[in-house]
Each structure stands twice: as structure tokens, then as C-alpha cells.
Coordinates of N, CA and C in Angstrom, one line a residue:
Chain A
X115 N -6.0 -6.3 -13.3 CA -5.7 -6.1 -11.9 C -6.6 -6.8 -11.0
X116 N -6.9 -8.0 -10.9 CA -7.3 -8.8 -9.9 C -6.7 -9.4 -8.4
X117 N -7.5 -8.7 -7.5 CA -7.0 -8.7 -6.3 C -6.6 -10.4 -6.4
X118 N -5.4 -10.1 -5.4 CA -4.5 -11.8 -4.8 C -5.7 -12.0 -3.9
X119 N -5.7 -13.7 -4.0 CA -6.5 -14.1 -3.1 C -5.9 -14.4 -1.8
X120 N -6.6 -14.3 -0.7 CA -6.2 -14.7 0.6 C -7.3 -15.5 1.7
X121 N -7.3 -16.3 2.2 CA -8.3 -16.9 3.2 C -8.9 -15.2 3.9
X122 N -10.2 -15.1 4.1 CA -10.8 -14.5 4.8 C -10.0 -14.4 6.4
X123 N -10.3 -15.5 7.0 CA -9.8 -15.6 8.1 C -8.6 -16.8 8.7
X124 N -8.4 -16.6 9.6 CA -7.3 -17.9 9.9 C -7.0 -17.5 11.9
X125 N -6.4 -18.6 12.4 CA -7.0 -18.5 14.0 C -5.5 -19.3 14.6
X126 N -5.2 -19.3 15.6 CA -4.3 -20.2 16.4 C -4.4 -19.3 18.0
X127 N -3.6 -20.4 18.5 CA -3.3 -20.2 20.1 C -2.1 -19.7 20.6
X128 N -2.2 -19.0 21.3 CA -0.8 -18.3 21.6 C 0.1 -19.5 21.5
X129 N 1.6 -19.1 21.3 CA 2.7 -19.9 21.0 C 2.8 -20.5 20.3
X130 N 1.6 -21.2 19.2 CA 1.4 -21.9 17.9 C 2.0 -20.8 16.8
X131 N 1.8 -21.6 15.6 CA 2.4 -20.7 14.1 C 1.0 -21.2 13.1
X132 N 0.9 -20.0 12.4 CA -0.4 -20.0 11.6 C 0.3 -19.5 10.1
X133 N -0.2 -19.9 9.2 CA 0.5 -19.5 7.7 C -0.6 -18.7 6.5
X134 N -0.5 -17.6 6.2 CA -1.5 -17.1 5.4 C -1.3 -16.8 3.9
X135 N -1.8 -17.9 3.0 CA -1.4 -18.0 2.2 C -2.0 -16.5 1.2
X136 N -1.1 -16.6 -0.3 CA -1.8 -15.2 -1.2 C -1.6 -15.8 -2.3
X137 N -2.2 -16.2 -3.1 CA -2.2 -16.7 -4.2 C -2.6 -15.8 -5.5
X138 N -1.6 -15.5 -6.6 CA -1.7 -14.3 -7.4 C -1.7 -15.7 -8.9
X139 N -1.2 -14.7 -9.7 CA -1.2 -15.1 -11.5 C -0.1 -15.1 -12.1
X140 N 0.3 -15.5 -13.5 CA 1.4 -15.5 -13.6 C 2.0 -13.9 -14.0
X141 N 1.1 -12.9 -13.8 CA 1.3 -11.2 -14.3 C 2.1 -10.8 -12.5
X142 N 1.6 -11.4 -11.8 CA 2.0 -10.8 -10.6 C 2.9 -12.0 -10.3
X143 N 2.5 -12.3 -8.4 CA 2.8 -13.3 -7.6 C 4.3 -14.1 -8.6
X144 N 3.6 -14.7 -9.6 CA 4.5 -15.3 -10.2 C 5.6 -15.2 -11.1
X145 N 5.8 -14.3 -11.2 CA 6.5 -13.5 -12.1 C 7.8 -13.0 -11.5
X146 N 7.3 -12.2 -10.7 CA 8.4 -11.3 -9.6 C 8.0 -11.5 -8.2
X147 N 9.8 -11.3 -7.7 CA 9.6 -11.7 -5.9 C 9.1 -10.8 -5.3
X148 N 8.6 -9.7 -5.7 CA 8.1 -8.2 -5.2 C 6.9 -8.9 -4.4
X149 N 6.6 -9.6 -3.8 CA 5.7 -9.5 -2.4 C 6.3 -9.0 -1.2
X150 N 4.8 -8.3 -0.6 CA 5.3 -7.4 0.6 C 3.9 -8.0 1.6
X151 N 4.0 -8.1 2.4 CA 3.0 -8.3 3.7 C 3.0 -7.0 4.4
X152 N 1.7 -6.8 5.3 CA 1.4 -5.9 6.1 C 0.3 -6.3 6.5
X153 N 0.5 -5.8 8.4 CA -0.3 -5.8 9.3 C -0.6 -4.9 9.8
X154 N -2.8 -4.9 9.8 CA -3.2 -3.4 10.2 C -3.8 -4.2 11.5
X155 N -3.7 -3.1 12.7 CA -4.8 -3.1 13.8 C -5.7 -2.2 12.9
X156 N -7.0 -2.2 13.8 CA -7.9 -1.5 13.9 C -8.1 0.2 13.9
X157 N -8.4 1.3 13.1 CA -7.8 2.5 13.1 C -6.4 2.7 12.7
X158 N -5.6 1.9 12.3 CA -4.4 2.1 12.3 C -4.2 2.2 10.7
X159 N -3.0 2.7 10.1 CA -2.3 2.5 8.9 C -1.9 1.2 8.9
X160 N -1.6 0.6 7.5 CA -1.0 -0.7 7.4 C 0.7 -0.3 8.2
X161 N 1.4 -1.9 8.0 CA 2.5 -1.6 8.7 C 3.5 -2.5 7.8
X162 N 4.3 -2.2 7.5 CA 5.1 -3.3 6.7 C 5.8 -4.4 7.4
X163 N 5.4 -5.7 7.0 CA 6.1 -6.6 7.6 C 7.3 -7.9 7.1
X164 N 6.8 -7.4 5.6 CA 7.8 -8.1 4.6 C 7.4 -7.9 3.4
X165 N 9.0 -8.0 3.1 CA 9.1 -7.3 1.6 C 9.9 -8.4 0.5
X166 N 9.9 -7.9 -0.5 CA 10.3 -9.0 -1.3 C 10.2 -10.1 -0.9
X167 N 9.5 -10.9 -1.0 CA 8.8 -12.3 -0.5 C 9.2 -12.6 0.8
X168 N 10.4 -12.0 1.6 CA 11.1 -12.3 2.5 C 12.0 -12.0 3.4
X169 N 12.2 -10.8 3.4 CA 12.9 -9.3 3.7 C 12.0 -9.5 4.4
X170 N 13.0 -8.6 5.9 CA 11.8 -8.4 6.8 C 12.8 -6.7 7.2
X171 N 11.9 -5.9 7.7 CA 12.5 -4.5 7.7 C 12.8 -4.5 9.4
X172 N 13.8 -3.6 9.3 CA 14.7 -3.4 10.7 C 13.6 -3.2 11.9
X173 N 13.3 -3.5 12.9 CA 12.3 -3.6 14.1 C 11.0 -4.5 14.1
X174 N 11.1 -5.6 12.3 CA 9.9 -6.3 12.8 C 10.3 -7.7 13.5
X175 N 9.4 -8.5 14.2 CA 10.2 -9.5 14.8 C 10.4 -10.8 14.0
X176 N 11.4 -11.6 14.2 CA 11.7 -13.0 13.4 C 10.6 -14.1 13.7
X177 N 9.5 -13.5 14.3 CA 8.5 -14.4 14.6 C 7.7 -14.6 12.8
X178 N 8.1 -13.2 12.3 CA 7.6 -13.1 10.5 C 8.5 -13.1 9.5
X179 N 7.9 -14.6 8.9 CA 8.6 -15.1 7.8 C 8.1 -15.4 6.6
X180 N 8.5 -14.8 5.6 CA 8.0 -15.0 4.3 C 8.8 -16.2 3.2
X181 N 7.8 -16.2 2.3 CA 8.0 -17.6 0.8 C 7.3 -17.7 0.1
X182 N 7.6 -18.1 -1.5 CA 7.2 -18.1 -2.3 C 7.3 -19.6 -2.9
X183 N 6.1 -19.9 -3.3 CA 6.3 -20.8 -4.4 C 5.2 -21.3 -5.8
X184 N 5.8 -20.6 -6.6 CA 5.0 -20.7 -7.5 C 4.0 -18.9 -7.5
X185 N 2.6 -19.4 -7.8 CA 1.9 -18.0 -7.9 C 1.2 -17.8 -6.7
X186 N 1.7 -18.8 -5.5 CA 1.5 -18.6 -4.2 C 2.3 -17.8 -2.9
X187 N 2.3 -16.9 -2.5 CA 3.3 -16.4 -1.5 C 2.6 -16.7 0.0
X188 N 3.7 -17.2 1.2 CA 3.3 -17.6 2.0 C 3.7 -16.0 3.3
X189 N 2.5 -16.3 4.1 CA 3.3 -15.5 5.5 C 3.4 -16.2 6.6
X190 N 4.3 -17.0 7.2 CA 4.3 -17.8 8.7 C 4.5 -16.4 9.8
X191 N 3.7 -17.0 10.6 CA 4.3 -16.2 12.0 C 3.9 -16.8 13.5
X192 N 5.3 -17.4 14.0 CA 5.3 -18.5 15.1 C 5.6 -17.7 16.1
X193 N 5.0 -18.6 16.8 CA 5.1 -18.3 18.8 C 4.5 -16.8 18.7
X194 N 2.6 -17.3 18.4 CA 1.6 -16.5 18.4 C 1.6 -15.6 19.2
X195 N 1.2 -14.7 19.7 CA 1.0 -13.7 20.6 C -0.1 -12.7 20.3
X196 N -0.7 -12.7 21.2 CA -2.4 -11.7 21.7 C -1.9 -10.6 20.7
X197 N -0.7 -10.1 20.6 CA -0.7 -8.4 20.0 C -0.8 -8.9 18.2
X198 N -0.3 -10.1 18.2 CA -0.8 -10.7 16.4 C -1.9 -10.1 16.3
X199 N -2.6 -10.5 16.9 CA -4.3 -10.3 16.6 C -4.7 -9.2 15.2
X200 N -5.0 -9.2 14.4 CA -4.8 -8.1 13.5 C -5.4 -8.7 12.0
X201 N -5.9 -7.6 11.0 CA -5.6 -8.1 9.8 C -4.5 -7.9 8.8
X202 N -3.9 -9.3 7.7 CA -2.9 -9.1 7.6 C -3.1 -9.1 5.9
X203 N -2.4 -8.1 4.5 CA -2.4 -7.9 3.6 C -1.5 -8.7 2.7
X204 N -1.7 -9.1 1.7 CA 0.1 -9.2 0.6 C -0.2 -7.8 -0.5
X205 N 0.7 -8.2 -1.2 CA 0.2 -6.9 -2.1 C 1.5 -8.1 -3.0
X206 N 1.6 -7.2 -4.3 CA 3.0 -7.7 -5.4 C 2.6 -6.6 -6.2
X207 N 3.9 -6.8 -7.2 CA 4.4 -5.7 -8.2 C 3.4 -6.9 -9.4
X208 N 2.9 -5.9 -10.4 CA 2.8 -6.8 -11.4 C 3.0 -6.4 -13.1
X209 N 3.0 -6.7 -13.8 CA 3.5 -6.4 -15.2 C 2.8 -4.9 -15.1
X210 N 3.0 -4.3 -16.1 CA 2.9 -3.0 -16.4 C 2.9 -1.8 -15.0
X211 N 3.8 -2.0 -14.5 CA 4.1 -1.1 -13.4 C 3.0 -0.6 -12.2
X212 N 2.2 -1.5 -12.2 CA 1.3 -1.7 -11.3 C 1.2 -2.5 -9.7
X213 N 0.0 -2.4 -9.2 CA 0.9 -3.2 -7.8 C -0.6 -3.7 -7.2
X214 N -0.6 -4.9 -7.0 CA -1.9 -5.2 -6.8 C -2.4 -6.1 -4.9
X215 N -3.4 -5.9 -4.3 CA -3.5 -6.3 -3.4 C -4.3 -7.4 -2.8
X216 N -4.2 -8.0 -2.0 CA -4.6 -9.0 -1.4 C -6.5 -9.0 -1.2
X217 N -7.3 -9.4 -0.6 CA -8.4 -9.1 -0.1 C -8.1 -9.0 1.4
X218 N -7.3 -9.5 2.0 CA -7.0 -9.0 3.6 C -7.3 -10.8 4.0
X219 N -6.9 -11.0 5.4 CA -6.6 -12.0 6.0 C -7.1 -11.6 7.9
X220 N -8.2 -11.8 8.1 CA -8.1 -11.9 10.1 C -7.9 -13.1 10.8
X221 N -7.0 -12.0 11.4 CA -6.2 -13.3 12.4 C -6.8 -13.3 13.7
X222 N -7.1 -14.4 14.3 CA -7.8 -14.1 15.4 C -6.8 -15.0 16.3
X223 N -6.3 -14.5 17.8 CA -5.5 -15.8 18.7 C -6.6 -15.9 19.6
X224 N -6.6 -16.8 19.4 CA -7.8 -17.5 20.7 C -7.1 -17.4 22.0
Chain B
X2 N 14.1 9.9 10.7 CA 13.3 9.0 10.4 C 11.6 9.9 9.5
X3 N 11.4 8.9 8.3 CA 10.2 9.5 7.4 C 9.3 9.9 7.9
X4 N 8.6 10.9 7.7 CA 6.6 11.1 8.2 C 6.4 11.8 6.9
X5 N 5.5 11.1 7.0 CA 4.3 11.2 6.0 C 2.8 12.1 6.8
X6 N 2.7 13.4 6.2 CA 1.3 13.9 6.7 C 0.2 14.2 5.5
X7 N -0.5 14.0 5.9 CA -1.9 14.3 4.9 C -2.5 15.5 5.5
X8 N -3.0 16.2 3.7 CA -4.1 16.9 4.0 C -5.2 17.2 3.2
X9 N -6.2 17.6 3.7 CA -7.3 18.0 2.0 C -8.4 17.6 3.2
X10 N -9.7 18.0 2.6 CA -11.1 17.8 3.1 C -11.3 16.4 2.8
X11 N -12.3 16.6 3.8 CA -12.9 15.1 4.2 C -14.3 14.4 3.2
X12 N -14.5 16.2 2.9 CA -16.3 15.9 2.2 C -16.2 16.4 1.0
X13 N -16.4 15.2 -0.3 CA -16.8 15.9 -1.4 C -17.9 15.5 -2.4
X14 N -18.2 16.7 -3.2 CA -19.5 16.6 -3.9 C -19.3 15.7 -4.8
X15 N -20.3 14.5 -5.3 CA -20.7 13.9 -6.5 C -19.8 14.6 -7.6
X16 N -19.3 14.2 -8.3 CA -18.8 14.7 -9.7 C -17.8 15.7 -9.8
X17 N -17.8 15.7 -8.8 CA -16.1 17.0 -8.1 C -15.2 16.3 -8.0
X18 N -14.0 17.1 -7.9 CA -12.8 16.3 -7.8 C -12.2 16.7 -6.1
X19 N -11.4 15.0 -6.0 CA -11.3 14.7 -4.6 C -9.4 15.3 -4.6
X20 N -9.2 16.0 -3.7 CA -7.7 17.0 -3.7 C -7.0 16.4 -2.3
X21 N -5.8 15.8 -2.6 CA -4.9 15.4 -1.3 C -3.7 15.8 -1.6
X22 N -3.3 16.1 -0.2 CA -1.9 16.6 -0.3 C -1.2 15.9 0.6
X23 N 0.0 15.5 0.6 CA 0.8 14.8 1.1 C 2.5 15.0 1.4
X24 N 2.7 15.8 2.6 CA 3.8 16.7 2.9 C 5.0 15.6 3.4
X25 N 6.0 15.4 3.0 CA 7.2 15.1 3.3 C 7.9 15.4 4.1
X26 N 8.9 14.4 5.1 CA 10.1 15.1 6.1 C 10.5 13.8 6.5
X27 N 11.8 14.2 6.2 CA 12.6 12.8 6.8 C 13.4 12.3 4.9
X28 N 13.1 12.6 3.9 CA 13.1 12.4 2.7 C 12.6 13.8 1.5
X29 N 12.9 13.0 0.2 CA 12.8 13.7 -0.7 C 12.0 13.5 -1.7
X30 N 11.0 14.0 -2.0 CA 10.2 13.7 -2.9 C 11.2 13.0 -4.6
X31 N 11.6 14.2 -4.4 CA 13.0 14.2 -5.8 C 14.3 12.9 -5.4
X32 N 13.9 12.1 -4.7 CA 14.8 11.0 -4.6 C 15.2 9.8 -5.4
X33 N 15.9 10.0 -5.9 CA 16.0 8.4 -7.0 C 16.2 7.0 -6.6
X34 N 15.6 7.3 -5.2 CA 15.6 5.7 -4.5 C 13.9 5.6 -3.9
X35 N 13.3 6.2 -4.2 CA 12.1 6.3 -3.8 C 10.8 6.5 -4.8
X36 N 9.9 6.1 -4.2 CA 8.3 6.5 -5.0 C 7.2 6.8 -4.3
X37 N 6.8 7.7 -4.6 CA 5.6 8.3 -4.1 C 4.5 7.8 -4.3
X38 N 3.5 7.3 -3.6 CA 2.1 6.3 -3.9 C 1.1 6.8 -3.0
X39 N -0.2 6.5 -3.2 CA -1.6 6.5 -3.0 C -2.1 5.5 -3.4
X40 N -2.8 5.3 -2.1 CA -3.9 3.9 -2.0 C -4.7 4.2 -1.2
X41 N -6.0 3.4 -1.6 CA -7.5 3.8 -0.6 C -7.6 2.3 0.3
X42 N -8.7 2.7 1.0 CA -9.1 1.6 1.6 C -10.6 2.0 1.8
X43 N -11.3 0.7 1.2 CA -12.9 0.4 1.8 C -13.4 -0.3 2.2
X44 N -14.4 -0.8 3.1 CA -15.1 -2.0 3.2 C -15.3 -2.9 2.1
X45 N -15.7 -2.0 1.0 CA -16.3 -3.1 -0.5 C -15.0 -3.2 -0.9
X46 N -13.9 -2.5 -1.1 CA -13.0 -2.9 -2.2 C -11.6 -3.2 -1.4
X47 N -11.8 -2.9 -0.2 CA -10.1 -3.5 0.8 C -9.1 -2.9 0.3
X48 N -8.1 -3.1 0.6 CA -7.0 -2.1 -0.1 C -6.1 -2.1 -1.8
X49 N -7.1 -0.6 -1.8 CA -6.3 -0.6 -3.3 C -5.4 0.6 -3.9
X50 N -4.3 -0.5 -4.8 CA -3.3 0.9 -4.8 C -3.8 1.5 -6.2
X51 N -3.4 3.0 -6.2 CA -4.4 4.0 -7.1 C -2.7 4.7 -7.9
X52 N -1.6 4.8 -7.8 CA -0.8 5.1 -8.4 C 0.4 6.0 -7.8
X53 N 1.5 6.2 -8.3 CA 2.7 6.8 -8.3 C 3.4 7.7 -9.0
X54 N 4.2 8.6 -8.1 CA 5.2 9.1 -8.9 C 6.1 9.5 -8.5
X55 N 7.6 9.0 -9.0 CA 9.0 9.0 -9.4 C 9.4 9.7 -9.8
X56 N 10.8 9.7 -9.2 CA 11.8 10.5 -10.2 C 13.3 9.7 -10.3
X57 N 13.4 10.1 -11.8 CA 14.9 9.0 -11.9 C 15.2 9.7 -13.2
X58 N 15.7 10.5 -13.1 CA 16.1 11.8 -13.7 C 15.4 12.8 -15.1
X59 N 13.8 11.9 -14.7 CA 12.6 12.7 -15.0 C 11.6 12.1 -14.2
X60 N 10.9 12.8 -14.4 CA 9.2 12.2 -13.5 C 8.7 11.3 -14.6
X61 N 8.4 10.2 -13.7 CA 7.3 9.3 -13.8 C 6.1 9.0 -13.4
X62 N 4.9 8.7 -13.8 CA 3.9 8.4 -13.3 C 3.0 7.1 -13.5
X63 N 2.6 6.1 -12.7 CA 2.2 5.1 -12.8 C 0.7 4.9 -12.6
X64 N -0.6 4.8 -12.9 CA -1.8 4.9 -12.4 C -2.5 3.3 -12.2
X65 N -3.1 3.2 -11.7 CA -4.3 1.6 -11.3 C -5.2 2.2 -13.1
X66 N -5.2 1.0 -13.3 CA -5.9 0.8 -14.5 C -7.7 1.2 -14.3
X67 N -8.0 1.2 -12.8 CA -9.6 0.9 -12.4 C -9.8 2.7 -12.3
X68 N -8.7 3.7 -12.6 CA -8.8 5.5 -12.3 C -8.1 5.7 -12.9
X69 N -7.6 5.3 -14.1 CA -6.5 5.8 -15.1 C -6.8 6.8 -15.6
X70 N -8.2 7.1 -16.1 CA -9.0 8.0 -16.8 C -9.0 9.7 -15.9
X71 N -8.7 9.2 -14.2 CA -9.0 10.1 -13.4 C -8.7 10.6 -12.7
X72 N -7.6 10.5 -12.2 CA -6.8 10.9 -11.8 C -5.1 11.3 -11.9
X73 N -4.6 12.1 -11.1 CA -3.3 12.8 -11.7 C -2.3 12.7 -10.4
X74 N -1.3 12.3 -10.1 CA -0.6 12.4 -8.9 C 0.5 13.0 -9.4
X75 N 1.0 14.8 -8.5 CA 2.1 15.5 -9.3 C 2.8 15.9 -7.9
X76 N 4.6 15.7 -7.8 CA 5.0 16.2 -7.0 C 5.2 17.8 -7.1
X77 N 5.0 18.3 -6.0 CA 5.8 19.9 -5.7 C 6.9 19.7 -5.0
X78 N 8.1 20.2 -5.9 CA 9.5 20.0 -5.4 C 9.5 21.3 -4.3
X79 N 8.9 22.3 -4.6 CA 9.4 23.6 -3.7 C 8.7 23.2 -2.2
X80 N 8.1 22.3 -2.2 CA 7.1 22.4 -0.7 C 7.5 20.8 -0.5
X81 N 7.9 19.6 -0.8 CA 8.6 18.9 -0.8 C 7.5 17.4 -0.5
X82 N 6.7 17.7 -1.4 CA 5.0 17.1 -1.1 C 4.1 16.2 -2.6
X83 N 3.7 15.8 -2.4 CA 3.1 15.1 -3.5 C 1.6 15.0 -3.5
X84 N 0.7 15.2 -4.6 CA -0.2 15.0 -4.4 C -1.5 14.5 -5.5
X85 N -3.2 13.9 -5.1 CA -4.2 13.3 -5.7 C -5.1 14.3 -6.0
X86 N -5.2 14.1 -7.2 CA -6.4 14.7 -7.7 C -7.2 13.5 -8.6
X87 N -8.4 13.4 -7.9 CA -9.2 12.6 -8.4 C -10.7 13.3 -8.8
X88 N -10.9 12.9 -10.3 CA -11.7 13.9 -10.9 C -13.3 12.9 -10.9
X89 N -14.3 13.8 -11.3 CA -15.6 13.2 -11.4 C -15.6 12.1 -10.4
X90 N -15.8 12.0 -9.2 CA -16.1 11.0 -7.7 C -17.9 11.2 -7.7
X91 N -17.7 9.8 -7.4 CA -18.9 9.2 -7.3 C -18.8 8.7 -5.6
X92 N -20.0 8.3 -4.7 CA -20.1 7.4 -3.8 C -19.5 6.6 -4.1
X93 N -18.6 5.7 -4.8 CA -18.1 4.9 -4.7 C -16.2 5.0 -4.2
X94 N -16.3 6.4 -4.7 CA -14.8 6.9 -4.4 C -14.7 7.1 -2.8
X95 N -15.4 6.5 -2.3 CA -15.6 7.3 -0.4 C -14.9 5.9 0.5
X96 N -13.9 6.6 0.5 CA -12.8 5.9 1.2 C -11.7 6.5 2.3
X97 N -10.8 5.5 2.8 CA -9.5 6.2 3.8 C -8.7 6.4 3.0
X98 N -8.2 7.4 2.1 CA -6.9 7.4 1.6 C -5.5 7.8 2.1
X99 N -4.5 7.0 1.3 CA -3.6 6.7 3.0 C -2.3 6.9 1.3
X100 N -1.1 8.1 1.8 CA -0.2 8.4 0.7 C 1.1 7.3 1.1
X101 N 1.9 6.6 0.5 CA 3.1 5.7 1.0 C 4.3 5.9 0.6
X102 N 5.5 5.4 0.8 CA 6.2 6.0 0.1 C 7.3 3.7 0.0
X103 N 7.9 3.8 -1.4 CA 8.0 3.0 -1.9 C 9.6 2.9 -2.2
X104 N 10.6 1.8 -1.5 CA 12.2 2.3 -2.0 C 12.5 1.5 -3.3
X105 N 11.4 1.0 -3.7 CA 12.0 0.2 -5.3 C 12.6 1.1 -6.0
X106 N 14.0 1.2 -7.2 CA 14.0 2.0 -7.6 C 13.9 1.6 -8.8
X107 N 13.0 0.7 -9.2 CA 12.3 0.3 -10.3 C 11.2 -0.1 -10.1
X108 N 10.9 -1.3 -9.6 CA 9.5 -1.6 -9.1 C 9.2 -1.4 -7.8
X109 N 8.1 -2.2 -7.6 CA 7.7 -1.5 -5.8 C 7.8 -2.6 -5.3
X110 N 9.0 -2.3 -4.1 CA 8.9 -3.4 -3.3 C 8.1 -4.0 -1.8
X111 N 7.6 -2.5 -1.3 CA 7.0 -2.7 -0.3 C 7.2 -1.0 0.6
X112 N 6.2 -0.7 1.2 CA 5.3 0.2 1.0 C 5.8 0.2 2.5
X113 N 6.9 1.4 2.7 CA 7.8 1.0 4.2 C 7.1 2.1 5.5
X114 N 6.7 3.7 4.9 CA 6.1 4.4 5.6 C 4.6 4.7 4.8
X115 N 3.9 5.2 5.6 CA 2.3 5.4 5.4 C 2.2 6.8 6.3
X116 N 1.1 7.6 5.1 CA 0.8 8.4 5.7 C -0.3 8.4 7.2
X117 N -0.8 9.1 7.8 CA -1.8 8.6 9.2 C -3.1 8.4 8.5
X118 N -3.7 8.4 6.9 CA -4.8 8.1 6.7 C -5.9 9.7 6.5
X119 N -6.9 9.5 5.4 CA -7.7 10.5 5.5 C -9.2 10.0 5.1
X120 N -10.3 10.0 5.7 CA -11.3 10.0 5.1 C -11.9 10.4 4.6
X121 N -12.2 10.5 3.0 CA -13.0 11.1 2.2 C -14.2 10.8 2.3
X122 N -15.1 11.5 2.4 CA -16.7 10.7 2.0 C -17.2 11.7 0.5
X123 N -17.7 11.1 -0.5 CA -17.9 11.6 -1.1 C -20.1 11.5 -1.1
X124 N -20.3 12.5 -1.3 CA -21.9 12.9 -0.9 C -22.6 14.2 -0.9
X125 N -23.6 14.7 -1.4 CA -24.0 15.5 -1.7 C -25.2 16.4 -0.5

């Protein structure tokens, strides 16, 4: 159970698109489309932003888009905005019924 | 629409075991489209999931391989709630534990409601 990797941090300007990659193994990421994203503010619970590599759940915006390729899962999310600001998670299902997580990603909009 | 509430103390002793409860509404613990989970969060270890339990016309239970030894997550059908018992905590167990709930009805697809979070500190 080795946490998925993710860039520490990552940055853009309002209205730009920023991509945060997760790169897993072939036990997880690679295996099954079971990636989910989530974005925590500060104090807050995580929040689900996408599911199965690309499922996005009823009220989040089409600004977040998910992909997979290979033992990499990607998160885009365009036409930046100040409320992005946040850190962002992957997580995936992986062989023996377990479920493993990202190190986290901060997003900063300049 | 789901809520998820937590409860249990905040402060526990070295080598005691850490007790969370986790009350349901809006769903069913006993649902065969759903799974019950716990995951911590810390500064050192960032978010990690600690295990589940299901029902799909028996209970299941799933554990993180890093607390397998230690813990027990059991639903109460009469009070409609699920809950962590984590045994022999160390300082390193001192974290936000936050209960989720999961609609895979096999694997986990993504982790849709969250409880509001609890901090444990574990300390003598």
C-alpha cells in the first residue's frame, strides 16, 4: 500500500487550466478505473470531485475533468478561479480490496 | 440528502484503544449499494484510508494492511451507525478521523459524503 504519487504543488492564473498528475502501480492506478479526486479547503472535509477516472458527481463544475493513462491518472481543471485555491487528492481501489491515497497536491492561483 | 456525524473523545491514552462512532441519516448502513469507511488524516502521513464495512447479504470487512492487526469496524443496525475501534495507539495514531461513505457495490469508487471530521490526539 504505497501512497500514489502527486506533485507537491502546482500554480496557474485565473482563467488558465492546470493538470495534476497521480501516478500509481500496476496493483492500483493501473489496473482499475476506480480513481476518485477530491478537493479539501483548509478545516474542511475532503470533497468529491471525480470518480471513476472521470465521473464527475451532480453539482461539481465541468471546469473538472478527469483521465487515465496507463498507471497515471490525470485531474485538469480550466478557467482557474480564486475559489480553486485548495489542496487536491487522488485516491484508487487496489488489488486486495483496499484503497490507497495520493500525497495531496496545492494549488495555488496567483 | 446523506449526513454523516461523528462522535467519540478527542483525547486518548498511549496503549488504549481509540472509539468512534459514526451515526447515519439520509441512508442505510444495511444498504447493498453502499460501504462504510474510515480514514485519518495527518501532517506526516496525509490521507489514509484505515477500512470498511459492507453488507451484501452478509457483512464484510475490509482493513489497510498498516492497522490490520488493530482495529475492528462494526455496524449497529438498531442505531443505524457504524463504528472504529482502534486498539493499543501510540502518538502516532493522533490524527483527524473523518467516517465516508462509498456507492461501489463491489469496489470503492469514490468516497461521495464525509463525516465533519474528529480529532484525536493520542497522549498521556
Amino acid at each position: 500500500q504505497s501512497a500514489l504519487t502527486q506533485p507537491a504543488s502546482v500554480s496557474g492564473s485565473p482563467g488558465q487550466s492546470i493538470t495534476i498528475s497521480c501516478t500509481g502501480t500496476s496493483s492500483d492506478v493501473g489496473s482499475y478505473n476506480l480513481v476518485s479526486w477530491y478537493q479539501q479547503h483548509p478545516g474542511k472535509a475532503p470533497k468529491l470531485m471525480i470518480y471513476e477516472v472521470s465521473q464527475r458527481p451532480s453539482g461539481v463544475s465541468n471546469r473538472f475533468s478527469g483521465s487515465k493513462s496507463g498507471y497515471t491518472a490525470s485531474l485538469t481543471i480550466s478557467g482557474l478561479q480564486a475559489e480553486d485555491e485548495a489542496d487536491y487528492y487522488c485516491s484508487s481501489y487496489e488489488a486486495g480490496g483496499t484503497v490507497v491515497f495520493g500525497g495531496g497536491t496545492k494549488l495555488t492561483v496567483l | 440528502q446523506v449526513q454523516l456525524q461523528q462522535s467519540g473523545p478527542g483525547l486518548v491514552k498511549p496503549s488504549q484503544t481509540l472509539s468512534l462512532t459514526c451515526a447515519i441519516s439520509g441512508d442505510s448502513v444495511s444498504s447493498n449499494r453502499a460501504a462504510w469507511n474510515w480514514i485519518r488524516q495527518s501532517p506526516s502521513r496525509g490521507l489514509e484510508w484505515l477500512g470498511r464495512t459492507y453488507y451484501r447479504s452478509k457483512w464484510y470487512n475490509d482493513y489497510a494492511v498498516s492497522v490490520k492487526s488493530r482495529i475492528t469496524i462494526n455496524p449497529d443496525t438498531s442505531k443505524n451507525q457504524f463504528s472504529l475501534q482502534l486498539n493499543s495507539v501510540t502518538p502516532e495514531d493522533t490524527a483527524v478521523y473523518y467516517c465516508a461513505r462509498d456507492q461501489g457495490e463491489v469496489a470503492t469508487i469514490g468516497f461521495d459524503y464525509w463525516g465533519q471530521g474528529s480529532l484525536v490526539t493520542v497522549s498521556s
